[in-house]
PDB file of C-alpha atoms in Angstrom:
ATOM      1  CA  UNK A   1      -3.948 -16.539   1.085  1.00 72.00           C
ATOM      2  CA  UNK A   2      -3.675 -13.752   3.572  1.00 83.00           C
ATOM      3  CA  UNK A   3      -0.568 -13.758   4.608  1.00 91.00           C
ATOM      4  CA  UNK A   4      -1.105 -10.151   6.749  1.00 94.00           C
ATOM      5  CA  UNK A   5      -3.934  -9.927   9.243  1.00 94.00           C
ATOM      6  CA  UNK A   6      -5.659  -7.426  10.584  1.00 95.00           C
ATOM      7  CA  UNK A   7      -8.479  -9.112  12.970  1.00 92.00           C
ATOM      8  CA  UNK A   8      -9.912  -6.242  14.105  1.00 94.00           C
ATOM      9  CA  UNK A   9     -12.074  -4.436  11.120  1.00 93.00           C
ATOM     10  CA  UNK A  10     -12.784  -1.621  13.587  1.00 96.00           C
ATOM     11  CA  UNK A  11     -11.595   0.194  16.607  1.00 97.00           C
ATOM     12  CA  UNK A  12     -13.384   3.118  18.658  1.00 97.00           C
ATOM     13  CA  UNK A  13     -11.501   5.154  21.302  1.00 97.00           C
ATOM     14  CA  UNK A  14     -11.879   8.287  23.445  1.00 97.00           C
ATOM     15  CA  UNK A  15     -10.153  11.057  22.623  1.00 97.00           C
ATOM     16  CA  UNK A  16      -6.707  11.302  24.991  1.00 97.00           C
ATOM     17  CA  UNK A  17      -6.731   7.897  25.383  1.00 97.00           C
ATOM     18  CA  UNK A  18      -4.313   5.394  23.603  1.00 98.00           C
ATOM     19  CA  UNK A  19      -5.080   3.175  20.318  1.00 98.00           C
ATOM     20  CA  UNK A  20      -3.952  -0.065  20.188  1.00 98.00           C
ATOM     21  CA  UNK A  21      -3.700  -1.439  16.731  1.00 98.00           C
ATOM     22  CA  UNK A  22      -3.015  -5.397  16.440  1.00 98.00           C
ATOM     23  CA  UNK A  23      -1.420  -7.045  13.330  1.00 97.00           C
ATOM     24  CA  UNK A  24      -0.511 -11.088  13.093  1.00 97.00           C
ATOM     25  CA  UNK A  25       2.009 -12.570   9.888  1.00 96.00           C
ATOM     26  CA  UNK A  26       2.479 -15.846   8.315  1.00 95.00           C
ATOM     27  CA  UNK A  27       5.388 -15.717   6.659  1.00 91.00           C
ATOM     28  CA  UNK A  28       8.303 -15.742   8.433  1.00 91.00           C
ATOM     29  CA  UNK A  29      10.320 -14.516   5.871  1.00 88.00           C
ATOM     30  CA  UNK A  30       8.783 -10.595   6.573  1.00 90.00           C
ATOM     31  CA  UNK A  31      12.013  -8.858   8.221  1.00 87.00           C
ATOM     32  CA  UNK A  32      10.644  -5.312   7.543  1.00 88.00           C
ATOM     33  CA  UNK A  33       7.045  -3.872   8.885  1.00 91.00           C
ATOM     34  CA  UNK A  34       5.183  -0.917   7.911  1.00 91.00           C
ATOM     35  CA  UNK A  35       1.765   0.758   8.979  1.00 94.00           C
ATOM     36  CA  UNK A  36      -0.062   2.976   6.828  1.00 94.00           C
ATOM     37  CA  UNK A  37      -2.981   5.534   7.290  1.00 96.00           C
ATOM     38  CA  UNK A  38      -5.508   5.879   5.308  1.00 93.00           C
ATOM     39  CA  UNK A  39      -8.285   8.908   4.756  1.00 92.00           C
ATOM     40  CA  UNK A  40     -11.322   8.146   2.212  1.00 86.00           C
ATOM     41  CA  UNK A  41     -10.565   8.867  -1.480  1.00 82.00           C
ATOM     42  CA  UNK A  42      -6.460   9.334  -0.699  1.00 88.00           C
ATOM     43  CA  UNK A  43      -4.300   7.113  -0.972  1.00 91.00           C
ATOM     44  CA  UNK A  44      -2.191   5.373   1.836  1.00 92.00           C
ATOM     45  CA  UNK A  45      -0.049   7.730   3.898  1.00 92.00           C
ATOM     46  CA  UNK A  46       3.461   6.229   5.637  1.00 89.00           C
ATOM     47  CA  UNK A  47       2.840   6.464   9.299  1.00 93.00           C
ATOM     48  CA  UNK A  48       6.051   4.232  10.813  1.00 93.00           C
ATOM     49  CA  UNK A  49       8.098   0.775  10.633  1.00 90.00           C
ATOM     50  CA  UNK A  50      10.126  -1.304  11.837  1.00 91.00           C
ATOM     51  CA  UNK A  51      12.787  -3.516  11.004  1.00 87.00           C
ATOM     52  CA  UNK A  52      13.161  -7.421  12.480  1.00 88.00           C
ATOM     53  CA  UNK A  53      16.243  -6.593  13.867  1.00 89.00           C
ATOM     54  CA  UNK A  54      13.987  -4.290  16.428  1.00 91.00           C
ATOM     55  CA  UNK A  55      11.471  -5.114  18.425  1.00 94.00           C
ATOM     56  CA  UNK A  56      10.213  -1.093  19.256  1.00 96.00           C
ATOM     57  CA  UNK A  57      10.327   1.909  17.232  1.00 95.00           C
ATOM     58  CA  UNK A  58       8.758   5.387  18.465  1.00 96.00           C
ATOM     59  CA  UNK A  59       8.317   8.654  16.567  1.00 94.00           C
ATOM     60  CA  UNK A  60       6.247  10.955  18.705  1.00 96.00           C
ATOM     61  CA  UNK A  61       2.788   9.757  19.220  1.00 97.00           C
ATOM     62  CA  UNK A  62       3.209   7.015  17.621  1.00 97.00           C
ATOM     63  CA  UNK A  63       4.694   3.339  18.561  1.00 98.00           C
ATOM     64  CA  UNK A  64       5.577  -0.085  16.401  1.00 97.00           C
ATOM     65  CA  UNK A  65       5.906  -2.950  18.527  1.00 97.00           C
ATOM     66  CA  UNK A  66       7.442  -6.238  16.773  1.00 96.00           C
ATOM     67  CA  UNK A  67       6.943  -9.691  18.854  1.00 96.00           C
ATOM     68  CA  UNK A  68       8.889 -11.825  16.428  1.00 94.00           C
ATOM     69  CA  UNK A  69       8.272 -15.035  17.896  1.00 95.00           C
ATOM     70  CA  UNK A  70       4.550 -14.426  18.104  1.00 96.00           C
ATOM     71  CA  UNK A  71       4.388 -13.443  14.302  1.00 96.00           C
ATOM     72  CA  UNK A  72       2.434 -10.556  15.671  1.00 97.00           C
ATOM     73  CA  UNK A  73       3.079  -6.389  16.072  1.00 96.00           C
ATOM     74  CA  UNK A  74       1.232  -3.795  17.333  1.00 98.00           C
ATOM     75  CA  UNK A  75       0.823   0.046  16.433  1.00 98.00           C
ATOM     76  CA  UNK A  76       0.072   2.550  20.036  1.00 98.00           C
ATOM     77  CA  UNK A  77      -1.285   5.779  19.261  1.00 98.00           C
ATOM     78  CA  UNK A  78      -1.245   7.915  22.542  1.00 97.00           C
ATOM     79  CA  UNK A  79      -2.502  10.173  22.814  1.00 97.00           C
ATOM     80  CA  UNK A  80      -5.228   9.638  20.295  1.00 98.00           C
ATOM     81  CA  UNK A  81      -7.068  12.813  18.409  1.00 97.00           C
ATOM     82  CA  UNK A  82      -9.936  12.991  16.487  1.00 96.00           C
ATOM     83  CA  UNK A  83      -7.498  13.775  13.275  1.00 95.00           C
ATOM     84  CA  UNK A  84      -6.477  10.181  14.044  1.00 97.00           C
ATOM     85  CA  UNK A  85      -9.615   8.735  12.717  1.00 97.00           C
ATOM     86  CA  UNK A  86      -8.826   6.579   9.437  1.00 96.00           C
ATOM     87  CA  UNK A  87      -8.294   3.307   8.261  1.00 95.00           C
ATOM     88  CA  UNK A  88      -5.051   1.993   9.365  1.00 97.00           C
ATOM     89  CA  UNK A  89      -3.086  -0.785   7.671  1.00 95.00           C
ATOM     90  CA  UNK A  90      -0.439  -2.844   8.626  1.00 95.00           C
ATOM     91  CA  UNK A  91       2.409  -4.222   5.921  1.00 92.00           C
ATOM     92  CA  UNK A  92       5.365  -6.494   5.542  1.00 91.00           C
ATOM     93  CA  UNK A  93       8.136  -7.200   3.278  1.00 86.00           C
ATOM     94  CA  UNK A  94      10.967  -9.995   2.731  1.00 82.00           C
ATOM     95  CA  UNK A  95      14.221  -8.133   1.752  1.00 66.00           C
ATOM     96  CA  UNK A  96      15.150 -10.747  -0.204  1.00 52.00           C
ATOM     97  CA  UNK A  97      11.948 -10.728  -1.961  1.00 49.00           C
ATOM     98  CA  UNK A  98      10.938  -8.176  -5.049  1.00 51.00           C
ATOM     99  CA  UNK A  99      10.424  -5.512  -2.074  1.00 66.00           C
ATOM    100  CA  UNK A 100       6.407  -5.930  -2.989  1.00 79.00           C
ATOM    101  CA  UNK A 101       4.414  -4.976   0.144  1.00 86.00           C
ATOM    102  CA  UNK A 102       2.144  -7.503   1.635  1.00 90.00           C
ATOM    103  CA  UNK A 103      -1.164  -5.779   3.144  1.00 92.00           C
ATOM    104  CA  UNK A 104      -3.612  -6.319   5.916  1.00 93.00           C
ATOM    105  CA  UNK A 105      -7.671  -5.458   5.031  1.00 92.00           C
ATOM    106  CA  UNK A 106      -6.664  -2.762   7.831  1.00 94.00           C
ATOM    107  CA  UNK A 107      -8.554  -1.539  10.795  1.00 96.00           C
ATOM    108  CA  UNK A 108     -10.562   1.463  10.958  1.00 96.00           C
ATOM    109  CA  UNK A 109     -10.294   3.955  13.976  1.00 97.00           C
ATOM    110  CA  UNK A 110     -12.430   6.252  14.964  1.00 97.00           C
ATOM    111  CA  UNK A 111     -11.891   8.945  17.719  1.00 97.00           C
ATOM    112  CA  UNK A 112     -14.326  10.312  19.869  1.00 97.00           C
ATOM    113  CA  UNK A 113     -13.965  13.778  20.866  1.00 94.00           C
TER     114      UNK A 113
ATOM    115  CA  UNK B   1       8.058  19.066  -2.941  1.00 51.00           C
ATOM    116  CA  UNK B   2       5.253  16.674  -5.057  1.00 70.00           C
ATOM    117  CA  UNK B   3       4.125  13.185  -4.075  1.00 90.00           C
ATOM    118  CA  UNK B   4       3.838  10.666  -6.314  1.00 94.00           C
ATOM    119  CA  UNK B   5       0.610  11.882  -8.909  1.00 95.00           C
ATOM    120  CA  UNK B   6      -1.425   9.710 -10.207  1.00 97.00           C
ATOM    121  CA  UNK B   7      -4.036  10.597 -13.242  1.00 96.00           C
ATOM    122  CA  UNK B   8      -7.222  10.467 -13.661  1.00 96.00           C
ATOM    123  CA  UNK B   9      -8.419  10.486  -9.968  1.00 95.00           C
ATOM    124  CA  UNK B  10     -11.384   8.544 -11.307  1.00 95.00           C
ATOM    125  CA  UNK B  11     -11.812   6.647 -14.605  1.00 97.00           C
ATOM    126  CA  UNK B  12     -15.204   5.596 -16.072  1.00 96.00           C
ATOM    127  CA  UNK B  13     -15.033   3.168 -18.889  1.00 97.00           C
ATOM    128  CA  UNK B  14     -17.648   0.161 -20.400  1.00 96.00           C
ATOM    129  CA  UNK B  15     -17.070  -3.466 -20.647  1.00 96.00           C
ATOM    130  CA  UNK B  16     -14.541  -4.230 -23.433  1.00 96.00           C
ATOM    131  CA  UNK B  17     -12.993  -0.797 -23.260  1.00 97.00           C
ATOM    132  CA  UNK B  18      -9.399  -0.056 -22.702  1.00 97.00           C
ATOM    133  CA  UNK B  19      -8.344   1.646 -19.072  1.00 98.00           C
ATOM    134  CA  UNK B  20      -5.139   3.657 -19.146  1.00 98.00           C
ATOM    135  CA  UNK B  21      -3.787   4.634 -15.772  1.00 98.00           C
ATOM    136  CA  UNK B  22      -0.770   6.813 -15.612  1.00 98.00           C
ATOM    137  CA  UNK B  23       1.697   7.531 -12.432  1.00 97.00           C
ATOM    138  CA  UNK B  24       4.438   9.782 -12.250  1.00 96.00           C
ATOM    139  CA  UNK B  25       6.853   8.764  -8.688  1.00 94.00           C
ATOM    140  CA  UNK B  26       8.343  11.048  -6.534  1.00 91.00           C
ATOM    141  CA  UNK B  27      10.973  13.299  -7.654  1.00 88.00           C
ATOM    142  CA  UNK B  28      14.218  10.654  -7.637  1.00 83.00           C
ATOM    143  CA  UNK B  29      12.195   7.784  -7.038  1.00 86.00           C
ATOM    144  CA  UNK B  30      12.741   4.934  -9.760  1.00 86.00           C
ATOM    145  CA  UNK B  31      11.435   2.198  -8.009  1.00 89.00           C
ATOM    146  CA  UNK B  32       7.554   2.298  -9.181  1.00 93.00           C
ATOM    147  CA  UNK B  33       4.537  -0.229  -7.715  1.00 93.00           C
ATOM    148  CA  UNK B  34       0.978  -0.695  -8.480  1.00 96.00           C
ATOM    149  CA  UNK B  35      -1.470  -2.082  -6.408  1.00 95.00           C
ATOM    150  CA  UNK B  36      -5.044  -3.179  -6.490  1.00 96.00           C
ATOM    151  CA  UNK B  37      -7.972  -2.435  -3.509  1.00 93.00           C
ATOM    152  CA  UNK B  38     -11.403  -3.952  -4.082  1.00 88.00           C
ATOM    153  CA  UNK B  39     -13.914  -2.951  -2.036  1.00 81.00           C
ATOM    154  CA  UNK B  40     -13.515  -3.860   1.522  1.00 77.00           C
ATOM    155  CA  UNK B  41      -9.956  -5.107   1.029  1.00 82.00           C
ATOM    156  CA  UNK B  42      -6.268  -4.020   1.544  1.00 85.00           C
ATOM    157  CA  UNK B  43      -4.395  -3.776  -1.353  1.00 91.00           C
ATOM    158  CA  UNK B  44      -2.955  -6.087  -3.279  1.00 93.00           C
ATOM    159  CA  UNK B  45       0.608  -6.007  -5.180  1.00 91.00           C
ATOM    160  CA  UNK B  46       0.397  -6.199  -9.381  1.00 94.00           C
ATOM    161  CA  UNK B  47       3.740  -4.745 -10.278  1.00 94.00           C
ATOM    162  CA  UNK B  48       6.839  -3.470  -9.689  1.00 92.00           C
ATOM    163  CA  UNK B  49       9.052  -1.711 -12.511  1.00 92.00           C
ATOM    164  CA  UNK B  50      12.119   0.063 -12.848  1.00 90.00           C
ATOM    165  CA  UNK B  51      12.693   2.584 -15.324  1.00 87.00           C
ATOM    166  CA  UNK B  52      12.147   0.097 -18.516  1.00 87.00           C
ATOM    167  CA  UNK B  53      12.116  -3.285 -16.814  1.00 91.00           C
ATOM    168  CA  UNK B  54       9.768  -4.747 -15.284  1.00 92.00           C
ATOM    169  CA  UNK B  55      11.211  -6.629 -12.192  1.00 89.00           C
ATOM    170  CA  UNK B  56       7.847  -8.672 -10.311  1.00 88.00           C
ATOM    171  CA  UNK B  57       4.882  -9.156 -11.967  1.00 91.00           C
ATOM    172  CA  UNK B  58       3.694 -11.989  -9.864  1.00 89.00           C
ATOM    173  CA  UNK B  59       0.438 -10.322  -8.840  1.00 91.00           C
ATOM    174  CA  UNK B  60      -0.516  -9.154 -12.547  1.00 93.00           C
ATOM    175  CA  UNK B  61      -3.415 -11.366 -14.075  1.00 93.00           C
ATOM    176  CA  UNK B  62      -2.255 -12.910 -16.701  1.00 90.00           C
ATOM    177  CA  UNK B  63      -4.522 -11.490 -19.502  1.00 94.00           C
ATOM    178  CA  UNK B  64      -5.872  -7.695 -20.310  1.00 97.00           C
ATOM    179  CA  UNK B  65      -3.116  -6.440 -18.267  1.00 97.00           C
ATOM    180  CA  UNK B  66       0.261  -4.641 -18.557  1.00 97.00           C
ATOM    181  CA  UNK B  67       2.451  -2.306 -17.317  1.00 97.00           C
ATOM    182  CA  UNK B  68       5.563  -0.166 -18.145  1.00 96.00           C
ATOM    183  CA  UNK B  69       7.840   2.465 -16.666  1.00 95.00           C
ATOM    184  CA  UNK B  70       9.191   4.177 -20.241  1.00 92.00           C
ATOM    185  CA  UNK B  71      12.805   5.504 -20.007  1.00 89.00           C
ATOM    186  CA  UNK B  72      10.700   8.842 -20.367  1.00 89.00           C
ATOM    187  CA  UNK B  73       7.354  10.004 -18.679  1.00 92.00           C
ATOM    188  CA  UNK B  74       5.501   7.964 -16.398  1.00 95.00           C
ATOM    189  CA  UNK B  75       4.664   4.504 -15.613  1.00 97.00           C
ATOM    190  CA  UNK B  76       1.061   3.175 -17.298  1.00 97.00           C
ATOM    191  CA  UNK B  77      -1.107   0.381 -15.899  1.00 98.00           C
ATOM    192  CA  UNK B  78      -2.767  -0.663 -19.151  1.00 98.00           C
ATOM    193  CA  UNK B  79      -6.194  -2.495 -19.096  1.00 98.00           C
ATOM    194  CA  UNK B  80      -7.357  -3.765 -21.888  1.00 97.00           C
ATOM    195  CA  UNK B  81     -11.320  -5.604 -22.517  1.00 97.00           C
ATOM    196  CA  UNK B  82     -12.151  -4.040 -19.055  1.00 97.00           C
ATOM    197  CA  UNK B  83     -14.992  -6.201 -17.133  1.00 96.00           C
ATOM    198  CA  UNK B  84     -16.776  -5.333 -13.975  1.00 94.00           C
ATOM    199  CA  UNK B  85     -14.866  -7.536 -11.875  1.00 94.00           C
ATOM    200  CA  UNK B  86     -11.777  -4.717 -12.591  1.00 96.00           C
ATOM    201  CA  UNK B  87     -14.042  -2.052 -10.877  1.00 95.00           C
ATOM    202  CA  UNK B  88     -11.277  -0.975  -7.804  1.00 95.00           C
ATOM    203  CA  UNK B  89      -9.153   1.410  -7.142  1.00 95.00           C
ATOM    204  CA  UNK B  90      -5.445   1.767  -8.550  1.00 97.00           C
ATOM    205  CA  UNK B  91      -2.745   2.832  -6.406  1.00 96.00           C
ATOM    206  CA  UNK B  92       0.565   3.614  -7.653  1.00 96.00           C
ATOM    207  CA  UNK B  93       3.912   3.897  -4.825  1.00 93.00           C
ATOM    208  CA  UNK B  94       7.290   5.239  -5.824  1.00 91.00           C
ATOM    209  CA  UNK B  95      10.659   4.399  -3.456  1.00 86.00           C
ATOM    210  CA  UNK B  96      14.539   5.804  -4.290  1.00 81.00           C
ATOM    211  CA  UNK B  97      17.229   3.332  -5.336  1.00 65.00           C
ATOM    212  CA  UNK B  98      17.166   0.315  -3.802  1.00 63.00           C
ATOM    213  CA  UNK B  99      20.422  -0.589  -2.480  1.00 53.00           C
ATOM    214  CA  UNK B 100      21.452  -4.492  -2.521  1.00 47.00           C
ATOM    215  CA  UNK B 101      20.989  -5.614   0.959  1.00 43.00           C
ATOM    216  CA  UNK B 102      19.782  -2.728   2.549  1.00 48.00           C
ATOM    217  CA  UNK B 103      16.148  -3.029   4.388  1.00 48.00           C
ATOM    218  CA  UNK B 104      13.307  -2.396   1.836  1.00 50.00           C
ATOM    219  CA  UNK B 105      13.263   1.682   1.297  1.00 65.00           C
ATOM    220  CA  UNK B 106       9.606   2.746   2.002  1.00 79.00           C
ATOM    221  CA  UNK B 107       6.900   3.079  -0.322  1.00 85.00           C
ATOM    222  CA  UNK B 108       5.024   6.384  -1.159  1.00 88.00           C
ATOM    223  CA  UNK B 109       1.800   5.870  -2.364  1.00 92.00           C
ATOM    224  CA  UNK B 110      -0.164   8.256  -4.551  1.00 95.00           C
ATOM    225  CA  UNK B 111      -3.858   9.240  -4.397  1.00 95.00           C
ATOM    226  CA  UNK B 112      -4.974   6.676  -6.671  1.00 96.00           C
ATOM    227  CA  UNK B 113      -7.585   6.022  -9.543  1.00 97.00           C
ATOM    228  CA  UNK B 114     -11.121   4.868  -9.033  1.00 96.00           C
ATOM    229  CA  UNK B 115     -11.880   2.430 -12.083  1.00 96.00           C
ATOM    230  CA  UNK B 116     -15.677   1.962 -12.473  1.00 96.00           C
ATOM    231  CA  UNK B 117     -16.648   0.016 -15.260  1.00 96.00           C
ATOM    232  CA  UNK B 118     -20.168   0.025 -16.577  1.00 94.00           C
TER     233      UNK B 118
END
């Protein structure tokens, strides 16, 4: 049972452009949203997140969008470099679960120069 | 300033051998998780310790396998009678002190071990 979704199992975009990143939920006990980036043979590196009580969070290039209602968020990468090219994936949580991390099958991006 | 280190990087073993994968968190990090990826997957949760207790082992299958976080040294995912189905790789995350009703503290991962079983 997938309870994090990831649709999209790749994504290609020019370089300078933005990435758009889509992630859907099922559970709507998930109050806390994370996206990780991921380069072959390493493992997962934090990248942002964002709480329920938001519904944006922005650290430089990079932007978490939360549509609560929708189930559904969204990571923007603009604007996007080649050193952006990975496998991205999207996690949840339920705070008042055991804080376990619920993942997408995450969305590879590749960046044309 | 070290991440969380997981050893080996890659593991080779043959079916009905024992796997031993060890993780050591992040410097003040006692929260520890383990995680399984198969091959064109995201990961999936196994575990989650604290130093000598484990606290969620909902996504552990019920035979071959167990973990433990030692008041000592690090955590170990122990694998016992491995088969080729266990062929993935092993990722281990570390967070600090969790703090009752706070939002979940974020997870560090390490780089993980490749299990191949033969």
């Amino acid at each position: 049972d997938q309870q994090v979704k990831q649709n999209s199992p790749s994504l290609s975009v020019q370089e300078g452009r933005i990435s758009i990143l889509n992630c859907d939920y099922t559970n709507s006990m998930f109050d806390y949203f994370l996206w990780y980036k991921k380069y072959p043979a390493e493992g997962p590196t934090f990248l942002i997140s964002i709480s329920s009580i938001k519904d944006k969070n922005e650290d430089g290039r990079f932007t978490v969008f939360l549509n609560k209602s929708a189930k559904h968020l969204s990571l923007h990468i603009v604007p996007s470099q080649p050193g952006d090219s990975a496998v991205y994936f999207c996690a949840a949580s339920a705070e008042t679960g055991a804080n376990n991390l619920f993942f997408g099958t995450g969305t590879r991006l590749t960046v044309i120069p | 300033n070290a991440g969380v280190m997981q050893n080996p990087r890659h593991l080779v073993r043959r079916r009905g051998q024992e796997a031993r994968l060890r993780c050591s968190p992040m410097k003040g990090h006692s929260h520890v998780y383990w995680y399984r990826q198969l091959p064109e997957e995201g990961l999936k949760f196994m575990v989650y310790l604290q130093k000598e207790n484990i606290i969620d082992e909902s996504g552990m299958p019920k035979e071959r396998f167990s973990a433990e976080f030692p008041k000592e040294g690090p955590s170990i995912l122990r694998i016992q009678q491995v088969v080729r189905g266990d062929s993935a790789a092993y990722f281990c995350a570390s967070s600090p002190r969790i703090v009752a009703g706070a939002s979940t503290d974020t997870q560090y991962f390490g780089p993980g071990t490749r299990l191949t079983v033969l």
